[in-house]
Coordinates of C-alpha atoms and ligand atoms in Angstrom, one line a residue:
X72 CA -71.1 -73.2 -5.5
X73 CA -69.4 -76.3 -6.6
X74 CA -67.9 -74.5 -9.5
X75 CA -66.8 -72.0 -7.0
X76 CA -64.9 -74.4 -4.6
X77 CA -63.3 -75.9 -7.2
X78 CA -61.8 -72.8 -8.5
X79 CA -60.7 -71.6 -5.1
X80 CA -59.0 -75.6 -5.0
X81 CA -57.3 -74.7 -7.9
X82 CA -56.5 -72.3 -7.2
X83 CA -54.9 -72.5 -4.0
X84 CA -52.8 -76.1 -6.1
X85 CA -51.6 -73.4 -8.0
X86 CA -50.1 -71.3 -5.2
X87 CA -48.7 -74.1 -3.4
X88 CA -47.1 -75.6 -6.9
X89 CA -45.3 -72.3 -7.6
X90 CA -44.0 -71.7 -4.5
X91 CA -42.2 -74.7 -4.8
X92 CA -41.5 -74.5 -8.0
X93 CA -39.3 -71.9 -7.1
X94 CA -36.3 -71.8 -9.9
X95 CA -33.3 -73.2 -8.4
X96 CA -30.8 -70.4 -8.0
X97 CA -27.1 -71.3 -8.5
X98 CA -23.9 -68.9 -7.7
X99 CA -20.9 -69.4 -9.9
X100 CA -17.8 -67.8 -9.3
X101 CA -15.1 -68.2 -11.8
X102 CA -12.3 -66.6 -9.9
X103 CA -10.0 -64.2 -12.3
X104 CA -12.8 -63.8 -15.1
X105 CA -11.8 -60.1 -16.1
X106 CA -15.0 -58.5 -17.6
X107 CA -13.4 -58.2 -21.0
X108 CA -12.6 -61.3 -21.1
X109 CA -16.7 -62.0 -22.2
X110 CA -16.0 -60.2 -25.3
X111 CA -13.1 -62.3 -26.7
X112 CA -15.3 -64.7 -28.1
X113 CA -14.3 -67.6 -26.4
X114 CA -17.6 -68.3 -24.4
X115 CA -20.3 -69.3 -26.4
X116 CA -22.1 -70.1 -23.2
X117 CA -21.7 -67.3 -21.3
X118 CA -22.2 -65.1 -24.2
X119 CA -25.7 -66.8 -24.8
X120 CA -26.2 -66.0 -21.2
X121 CA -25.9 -62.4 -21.8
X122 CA -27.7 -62.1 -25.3
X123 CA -31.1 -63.9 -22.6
X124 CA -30.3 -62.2 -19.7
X125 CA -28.4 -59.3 -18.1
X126 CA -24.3 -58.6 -18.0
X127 CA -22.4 -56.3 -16.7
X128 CA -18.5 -55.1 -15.6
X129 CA -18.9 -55.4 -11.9
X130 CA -16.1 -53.0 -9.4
X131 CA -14.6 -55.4 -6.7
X132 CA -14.3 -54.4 -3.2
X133 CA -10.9 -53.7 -1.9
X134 CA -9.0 -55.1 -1.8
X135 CA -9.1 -56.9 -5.4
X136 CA -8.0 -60.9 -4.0
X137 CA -10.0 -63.6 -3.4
X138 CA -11.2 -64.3 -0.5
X139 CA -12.2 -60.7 0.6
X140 CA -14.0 -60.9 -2.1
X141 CA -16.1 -64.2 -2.6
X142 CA -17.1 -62.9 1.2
X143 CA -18.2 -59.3 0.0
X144 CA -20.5 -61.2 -2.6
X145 CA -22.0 -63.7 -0.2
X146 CA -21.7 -61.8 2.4
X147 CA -22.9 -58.4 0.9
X148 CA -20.2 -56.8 3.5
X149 CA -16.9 -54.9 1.8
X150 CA -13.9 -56.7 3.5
X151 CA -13.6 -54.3 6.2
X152 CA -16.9 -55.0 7.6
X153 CA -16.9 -59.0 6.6
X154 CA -13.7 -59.8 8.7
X155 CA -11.7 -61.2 5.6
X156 CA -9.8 -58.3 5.2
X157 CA -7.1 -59.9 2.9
X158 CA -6.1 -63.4 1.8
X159 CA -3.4 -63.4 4.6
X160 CA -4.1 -61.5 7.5
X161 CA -3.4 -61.4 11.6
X162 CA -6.2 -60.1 14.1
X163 CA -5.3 -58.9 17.8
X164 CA -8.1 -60.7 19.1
X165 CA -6.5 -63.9 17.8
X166 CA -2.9 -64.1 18.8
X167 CA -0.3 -65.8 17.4
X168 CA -2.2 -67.4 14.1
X169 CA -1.9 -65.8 10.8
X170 CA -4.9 -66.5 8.1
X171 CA -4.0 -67.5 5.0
X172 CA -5.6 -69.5 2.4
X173 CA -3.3 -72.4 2.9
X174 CA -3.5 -72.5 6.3
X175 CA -6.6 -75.3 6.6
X176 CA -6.8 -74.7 10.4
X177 CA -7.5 -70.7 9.8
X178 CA -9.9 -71.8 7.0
X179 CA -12.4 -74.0 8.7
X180 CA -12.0 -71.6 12.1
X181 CA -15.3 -69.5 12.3
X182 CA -13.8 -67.0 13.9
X183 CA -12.2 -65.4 10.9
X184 CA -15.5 -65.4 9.4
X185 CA -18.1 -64.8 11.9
X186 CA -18.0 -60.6 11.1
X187 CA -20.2 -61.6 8.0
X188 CA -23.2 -63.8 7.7
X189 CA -23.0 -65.6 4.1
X190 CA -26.1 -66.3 2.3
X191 CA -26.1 -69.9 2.9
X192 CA -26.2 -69.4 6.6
X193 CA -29.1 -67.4 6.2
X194 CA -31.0 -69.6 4.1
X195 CA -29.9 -72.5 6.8
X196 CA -31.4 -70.4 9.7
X197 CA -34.6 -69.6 7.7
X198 CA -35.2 -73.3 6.9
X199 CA -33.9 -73.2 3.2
X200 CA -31.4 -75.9 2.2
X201 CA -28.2 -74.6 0.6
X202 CA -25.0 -76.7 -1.2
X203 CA -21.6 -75.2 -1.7
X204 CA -19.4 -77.1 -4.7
X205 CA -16.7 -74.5 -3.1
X206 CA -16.4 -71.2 -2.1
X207 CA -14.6 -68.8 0.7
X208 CA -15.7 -69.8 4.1
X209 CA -18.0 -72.7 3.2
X210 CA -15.8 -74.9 5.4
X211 CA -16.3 -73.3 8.6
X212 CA -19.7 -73.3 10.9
X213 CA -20.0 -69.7 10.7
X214 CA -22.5 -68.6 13.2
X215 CA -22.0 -72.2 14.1
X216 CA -24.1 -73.1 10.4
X217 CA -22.9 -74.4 7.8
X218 CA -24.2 -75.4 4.3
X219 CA -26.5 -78.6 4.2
X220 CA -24.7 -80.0 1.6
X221 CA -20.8 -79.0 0.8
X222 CA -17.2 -80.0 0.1
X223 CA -13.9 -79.7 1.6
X224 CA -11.8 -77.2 -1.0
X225 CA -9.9 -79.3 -3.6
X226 CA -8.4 -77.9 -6.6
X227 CA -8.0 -81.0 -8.2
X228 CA -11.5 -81.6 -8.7
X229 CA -12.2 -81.1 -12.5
X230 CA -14.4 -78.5 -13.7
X231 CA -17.1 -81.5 -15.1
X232 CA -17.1 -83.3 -11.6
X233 CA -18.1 -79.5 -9.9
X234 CA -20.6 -79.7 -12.2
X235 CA -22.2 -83.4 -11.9
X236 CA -22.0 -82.8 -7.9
X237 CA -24.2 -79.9 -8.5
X238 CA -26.6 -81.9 -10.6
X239 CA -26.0 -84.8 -8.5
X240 CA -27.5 -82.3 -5.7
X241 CA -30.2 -81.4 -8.1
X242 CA -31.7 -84.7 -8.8
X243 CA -32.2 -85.2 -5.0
X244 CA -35.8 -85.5 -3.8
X245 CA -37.5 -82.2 -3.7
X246 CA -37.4 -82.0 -0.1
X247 CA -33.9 -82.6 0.2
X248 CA -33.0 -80.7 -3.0
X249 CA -31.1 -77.1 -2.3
X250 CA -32.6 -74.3 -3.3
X251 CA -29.7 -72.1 -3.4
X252 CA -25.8 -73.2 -4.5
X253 CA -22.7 -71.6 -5.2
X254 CA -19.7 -73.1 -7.3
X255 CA -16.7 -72.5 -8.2
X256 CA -13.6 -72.3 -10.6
X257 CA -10.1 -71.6 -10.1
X258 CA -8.8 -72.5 -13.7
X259 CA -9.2 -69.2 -14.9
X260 CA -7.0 -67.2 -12.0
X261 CA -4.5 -69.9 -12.0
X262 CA -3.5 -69.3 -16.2
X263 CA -3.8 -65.6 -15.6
X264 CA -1.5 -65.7 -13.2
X265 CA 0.6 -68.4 -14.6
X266 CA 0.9 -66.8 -18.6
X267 CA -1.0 -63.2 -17.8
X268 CA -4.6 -61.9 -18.7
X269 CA -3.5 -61.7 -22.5
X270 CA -2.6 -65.5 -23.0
X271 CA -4.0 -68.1 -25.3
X272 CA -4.0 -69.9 -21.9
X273 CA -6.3 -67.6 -20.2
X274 CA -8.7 -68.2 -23.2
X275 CA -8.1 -71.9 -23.5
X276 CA -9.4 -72.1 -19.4
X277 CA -12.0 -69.5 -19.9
X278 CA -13.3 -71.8 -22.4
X279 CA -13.2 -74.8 -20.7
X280 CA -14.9 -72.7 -17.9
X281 CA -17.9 -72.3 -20.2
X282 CA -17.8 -75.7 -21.4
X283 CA -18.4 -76.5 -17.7
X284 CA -21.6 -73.9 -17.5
X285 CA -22.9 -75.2 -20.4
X286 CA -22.6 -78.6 -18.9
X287 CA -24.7 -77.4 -15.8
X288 CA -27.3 -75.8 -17.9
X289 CA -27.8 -78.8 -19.7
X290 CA -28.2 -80.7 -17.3
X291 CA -30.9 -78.6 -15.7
X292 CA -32.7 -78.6 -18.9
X293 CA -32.3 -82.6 -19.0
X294 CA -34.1 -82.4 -15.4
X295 CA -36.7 -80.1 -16.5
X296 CA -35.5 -78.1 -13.7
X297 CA -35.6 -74.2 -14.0
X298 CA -33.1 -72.2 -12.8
X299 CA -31.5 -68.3 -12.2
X300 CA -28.0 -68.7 -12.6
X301 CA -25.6 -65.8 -11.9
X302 CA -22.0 -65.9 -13.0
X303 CA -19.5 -63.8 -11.1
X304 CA -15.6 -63.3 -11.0
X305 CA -13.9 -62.1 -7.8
X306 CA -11.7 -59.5 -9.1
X307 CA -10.1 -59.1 -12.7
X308 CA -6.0 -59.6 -14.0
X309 CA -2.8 -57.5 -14.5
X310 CA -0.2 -58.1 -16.6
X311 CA 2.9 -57.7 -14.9
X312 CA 6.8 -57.4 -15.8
X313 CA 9.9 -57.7 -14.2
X314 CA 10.7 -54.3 -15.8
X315 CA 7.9 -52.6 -13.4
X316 CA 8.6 -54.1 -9.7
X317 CA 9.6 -52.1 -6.6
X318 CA 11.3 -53.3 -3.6
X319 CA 10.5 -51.4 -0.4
X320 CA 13.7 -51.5 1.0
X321 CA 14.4 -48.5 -1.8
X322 CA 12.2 -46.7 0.7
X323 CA 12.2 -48.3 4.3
X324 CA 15.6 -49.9 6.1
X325 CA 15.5 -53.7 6.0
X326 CA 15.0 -54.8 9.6
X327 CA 12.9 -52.4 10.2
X328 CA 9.0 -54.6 9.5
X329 CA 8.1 -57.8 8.5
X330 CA 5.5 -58.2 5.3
X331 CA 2.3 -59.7 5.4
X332 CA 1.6 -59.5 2.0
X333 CA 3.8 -58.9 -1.4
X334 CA 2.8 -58.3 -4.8
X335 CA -0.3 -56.4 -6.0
X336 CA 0.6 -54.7 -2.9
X337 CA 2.7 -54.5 0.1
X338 CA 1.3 -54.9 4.0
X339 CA 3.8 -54.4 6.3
X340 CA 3.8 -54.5 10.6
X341 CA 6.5 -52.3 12.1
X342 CA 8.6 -54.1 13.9
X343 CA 8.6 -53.2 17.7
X344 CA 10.2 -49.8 18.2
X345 CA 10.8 -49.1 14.5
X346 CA 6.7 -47.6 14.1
X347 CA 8.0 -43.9 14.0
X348 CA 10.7 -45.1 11.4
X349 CA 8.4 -47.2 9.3
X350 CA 5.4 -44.8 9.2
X351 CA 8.2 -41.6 8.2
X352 CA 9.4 -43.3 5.3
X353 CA 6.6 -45.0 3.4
X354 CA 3.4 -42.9 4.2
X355 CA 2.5 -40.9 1.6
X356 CA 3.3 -40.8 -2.3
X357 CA 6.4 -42.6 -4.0
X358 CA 7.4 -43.1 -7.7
X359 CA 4.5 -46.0 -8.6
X360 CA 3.5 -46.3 -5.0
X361 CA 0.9 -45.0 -2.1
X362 CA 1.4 -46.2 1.7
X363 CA -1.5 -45.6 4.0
X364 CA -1.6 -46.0 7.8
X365 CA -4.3 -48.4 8.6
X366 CA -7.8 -46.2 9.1
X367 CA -6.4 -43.2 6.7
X368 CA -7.2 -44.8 3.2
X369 CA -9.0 -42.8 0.5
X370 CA -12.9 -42.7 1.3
X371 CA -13.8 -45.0 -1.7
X372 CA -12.0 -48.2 -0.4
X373 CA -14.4 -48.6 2.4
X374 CA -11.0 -50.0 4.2
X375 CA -9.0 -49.4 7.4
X376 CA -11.4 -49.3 10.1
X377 CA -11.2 -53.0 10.6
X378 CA -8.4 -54.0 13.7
X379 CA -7.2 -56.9 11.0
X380 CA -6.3 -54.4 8.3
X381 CA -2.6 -54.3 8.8
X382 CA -0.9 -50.7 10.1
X383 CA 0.9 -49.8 7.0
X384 CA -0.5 -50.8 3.4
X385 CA 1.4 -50.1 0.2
X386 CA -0.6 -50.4 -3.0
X387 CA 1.7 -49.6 -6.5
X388 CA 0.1 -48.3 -9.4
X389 CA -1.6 -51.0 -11.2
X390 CA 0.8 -53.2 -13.3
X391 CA 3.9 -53.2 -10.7
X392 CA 4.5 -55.2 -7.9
X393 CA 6.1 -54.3 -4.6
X394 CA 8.4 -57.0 -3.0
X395 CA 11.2 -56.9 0.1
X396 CA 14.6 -58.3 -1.5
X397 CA 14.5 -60.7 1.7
X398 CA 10.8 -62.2 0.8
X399 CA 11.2 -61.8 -3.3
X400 CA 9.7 -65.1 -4.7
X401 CA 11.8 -66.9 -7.1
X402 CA 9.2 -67.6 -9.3
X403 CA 7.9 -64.7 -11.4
X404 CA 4.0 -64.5 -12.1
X405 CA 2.7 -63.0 -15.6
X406 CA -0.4 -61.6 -14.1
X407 CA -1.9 -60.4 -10.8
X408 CA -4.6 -58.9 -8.8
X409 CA -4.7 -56.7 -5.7
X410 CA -4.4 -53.3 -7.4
X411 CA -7.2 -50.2 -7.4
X412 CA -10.6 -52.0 -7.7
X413 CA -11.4 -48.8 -10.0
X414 CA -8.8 -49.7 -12.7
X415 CA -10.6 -51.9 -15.7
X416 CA -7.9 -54.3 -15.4
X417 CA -9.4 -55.2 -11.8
X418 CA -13.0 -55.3 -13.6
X419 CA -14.7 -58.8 -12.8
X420 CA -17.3 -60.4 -15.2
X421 CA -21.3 -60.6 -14.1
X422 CA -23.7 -62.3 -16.0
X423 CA -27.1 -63.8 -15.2
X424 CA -29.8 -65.4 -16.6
X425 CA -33.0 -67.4 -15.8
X426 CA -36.8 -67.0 -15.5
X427 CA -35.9 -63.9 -13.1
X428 CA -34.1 -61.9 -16.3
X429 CA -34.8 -59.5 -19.0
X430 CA -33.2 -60.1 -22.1
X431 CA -30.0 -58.6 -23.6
X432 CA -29.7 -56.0 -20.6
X433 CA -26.2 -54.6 -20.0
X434 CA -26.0 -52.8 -16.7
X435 CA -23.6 -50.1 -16.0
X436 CA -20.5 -51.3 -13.6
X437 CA -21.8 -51.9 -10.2
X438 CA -20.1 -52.9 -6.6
X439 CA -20.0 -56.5 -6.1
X440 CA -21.6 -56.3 -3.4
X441 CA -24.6 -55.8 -4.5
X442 CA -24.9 -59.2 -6.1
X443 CA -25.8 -60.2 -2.2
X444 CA -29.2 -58.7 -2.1
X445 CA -30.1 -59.7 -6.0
X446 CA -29.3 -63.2 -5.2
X447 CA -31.0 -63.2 -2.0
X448 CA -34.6 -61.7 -4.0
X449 CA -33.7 -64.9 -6.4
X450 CA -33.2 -67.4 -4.0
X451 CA -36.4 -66.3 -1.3
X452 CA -33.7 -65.6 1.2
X453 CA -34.6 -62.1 3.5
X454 CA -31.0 -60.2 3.0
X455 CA -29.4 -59.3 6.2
X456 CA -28.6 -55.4 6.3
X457 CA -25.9 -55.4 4.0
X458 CA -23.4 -52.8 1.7
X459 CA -25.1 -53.9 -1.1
X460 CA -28.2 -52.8 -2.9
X461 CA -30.6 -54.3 -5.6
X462 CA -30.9 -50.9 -7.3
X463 CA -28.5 -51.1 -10.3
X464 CA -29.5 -54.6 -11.1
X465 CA -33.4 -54.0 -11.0
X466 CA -33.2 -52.9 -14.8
X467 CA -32.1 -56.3 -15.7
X468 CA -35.2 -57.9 -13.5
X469 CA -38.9 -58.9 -15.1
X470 CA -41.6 -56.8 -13.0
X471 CA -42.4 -59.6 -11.2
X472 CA -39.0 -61.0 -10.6
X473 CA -39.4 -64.9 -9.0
Ligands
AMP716 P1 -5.9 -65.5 -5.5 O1 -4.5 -65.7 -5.9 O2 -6.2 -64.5 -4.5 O3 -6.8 -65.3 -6.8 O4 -6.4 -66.9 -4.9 C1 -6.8 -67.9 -5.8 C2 -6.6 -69.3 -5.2 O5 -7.4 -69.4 -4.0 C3 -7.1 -70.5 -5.9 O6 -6.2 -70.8 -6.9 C4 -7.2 -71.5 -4.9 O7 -6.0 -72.2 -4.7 C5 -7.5 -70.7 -3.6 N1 -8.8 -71.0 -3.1 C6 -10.0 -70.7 -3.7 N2 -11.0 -71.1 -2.9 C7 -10.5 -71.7 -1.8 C8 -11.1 -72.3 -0.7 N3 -12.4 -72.4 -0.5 N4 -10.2 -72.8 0.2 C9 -8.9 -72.7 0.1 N5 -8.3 -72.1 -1.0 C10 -9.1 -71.6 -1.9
ZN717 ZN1 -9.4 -64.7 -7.1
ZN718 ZN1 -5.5 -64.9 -8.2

């Protein structure tokens, strides 16, 4: 009998132990990591990742820019359905502000985000403690939650600081310890941009990116602490040229609109009168470019349906760039992003590994948003009803996944 009580005792230690010994599960996001970019050679870190774990060329959601994006993958909603439609964007319901990522006021306002529910809010409303070192929408009370522990966005906050914040975050008693966290790198989009997806610089930042991971996992294993750590990019990079740009007003009088966006592609608002004029002469097919009236894109975007999405979106064929001679920026970029999220120049980086993970697995290219419901399983977070689905990363899973 004794015998038998203490093996139920044990038994029972055991069960509570591993539950909370649950592996910490931590996000990353290095915004701009193309998924070719893994096989330059330039990140021994990540590239250990993959040999122990699973990787994979993951399709963004459209469109390809960053913060409709970092919402699709904590959000597990494409754009259209998360409310972050684009990276600048106006919404009926909320006259006379535009969003943009500059804008802090837009930023930290919930009600450009409250269409989606991101993971961490979840979590908060389930009990679970979450940290954001950065990431899309972290600043605002969405749902009127936000993160337990998180930061204000500031890009000059080095790639090692991110990193000892996190740890920082990790050495915290265990009942104050997160047990889910996202972070975040910019360097990475910012050289792409800057010298183009080809660069020494792009490689140089990539590896100083992996430097930073490496750092994190070290740090972990310092702490003894286990952990399922997923790496993500939000889209891929472009080269561009000044030999392959368009200007709309080859197409459309000037006068006519005003432009939301310009770039990887063109969004454009009639102005008042001119909506016969406007929709005439840019929907359909040009030399390098497609216009769409908002709710008549291709099936495969998932896009238009959404009252943000603006009336009249021009995307070029990937590689040019569409500008109005009135808003042409003086400064030329090298790369960009915005284009088809089917072209492999759009193709974003996933890798993961942990406790969780197979070994050596390479999916086939999936839709980011089915990183939600993967990292939800990882973290012990119940996924909200989502785009996303845990089939095509289950092959990379152990059985009995934790
Ligand atoms: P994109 O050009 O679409 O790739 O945007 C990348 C830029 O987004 C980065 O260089 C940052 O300046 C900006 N960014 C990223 N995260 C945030 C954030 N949480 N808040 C404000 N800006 C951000
Ligand atoms: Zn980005
Ligand atoms: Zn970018």
């Amino acid at each position: 009998m004794r015998k038998i009580l203490i093996l139920i005792a044990s038994c029972f230690a055991f069960a509570t132990s591993s539950a909370l010994a649950r592996p910490l599960t931590v996000l990353i996001s290095i915004d701009g990591f193309r998924a070719d970019y893994l096989g330059r050679g330039v990140t021994p870190t990540m590239s250990a990742m993959a040999a122990g774990g699973a990787s994979a060329a993951m399709r963004p959601s459209f469109p390809s820019k960053t913060f409709p994006n970092h919402y699709a993958l904590i959000t597990g909603l494409r754009p259209d359905r998360n409310g972050i439609v684009d990276n600048n964007m106006e919404d009926p319901a909320i006259p006379g502000v535009s969003f943009r990522m500059s804008n802090h006021d837009a930023v930290v306002d919930r009600r450009w985000w409250d269409q989606g529910e991101p993971l961490w809010v979840t979590a908060e409303k389930a009990g679970i403690r979450s940290a954001t070192m950065f990431w899309p929408g972290s600043e605002a009370a969405v749902h009127g939650v936000r993160p337990s522990l998180w930061l204000p966005f500031d890009q000059s906050k080095s790639a090692e600081s991110r990193v000892d914040q996190v740890l920082a975050w990790a050495d915290l008693p265990s009942e104050q310890r997160p047990q889910f966290i996202t972070l975040y790198f910019d360097d990475v989009d910012t050289m792409g941009h800057t010298y183009g997806p080809e660069s020494a610089e792009v490689n140089a930042a990539a590896t100083r990116v992996d430097a930073a991971i490496g750092r994190l996992e070290a740090g972990l294993k310092a702490r003894n602490l286990e952990a399922n750590i997923v790496v993500v990019a939000d889209h891929g990079m472009a080269a561009v040229s000044e030999d392959r740009e368009l200007f709309i007003e080859d197409h459309v009088p000037a006068g006519t609109f005003r432009t939301l966006a310009t770039g990887a592609f063109m969004t454009l608002v009639p102005l008042p009168g001119q909506e016969a004029v406007v929709d005439k002469a840019l929907v359909g097919s040009h030399d390098h470019l497609t216009c769409w009236r908002r709710g008549q894109f291709p099936a495969r975007f998932h896009y238009g349906q959404n009252p943000r999405v603006a009336p009249i979106f021009c995307l070029p064929q990937t590689g040019w760039t569409v500008y109005s001679r009135a808003r042409k920026p003086n400064y030329l970029e090298k790369g960009t992003h915005g284009f088809d999220p089917a072209a492999p120049e759009m193709a974003a980086v996933f890798v993961a590994s942990g406790p969780a993970f197979k070994a050596g697995v390479r999916l086939a290219t999936f839709d980011n948003v089915d990183v939600y419901p993967l990292v939800a399983r990882l973290a012990g977070i119940v996924a909200q009803p989502s785009d996303g689905s845990l089939a095509p990363v289950r092959p990379a899973l152990k059985p009995k996944g934790r």
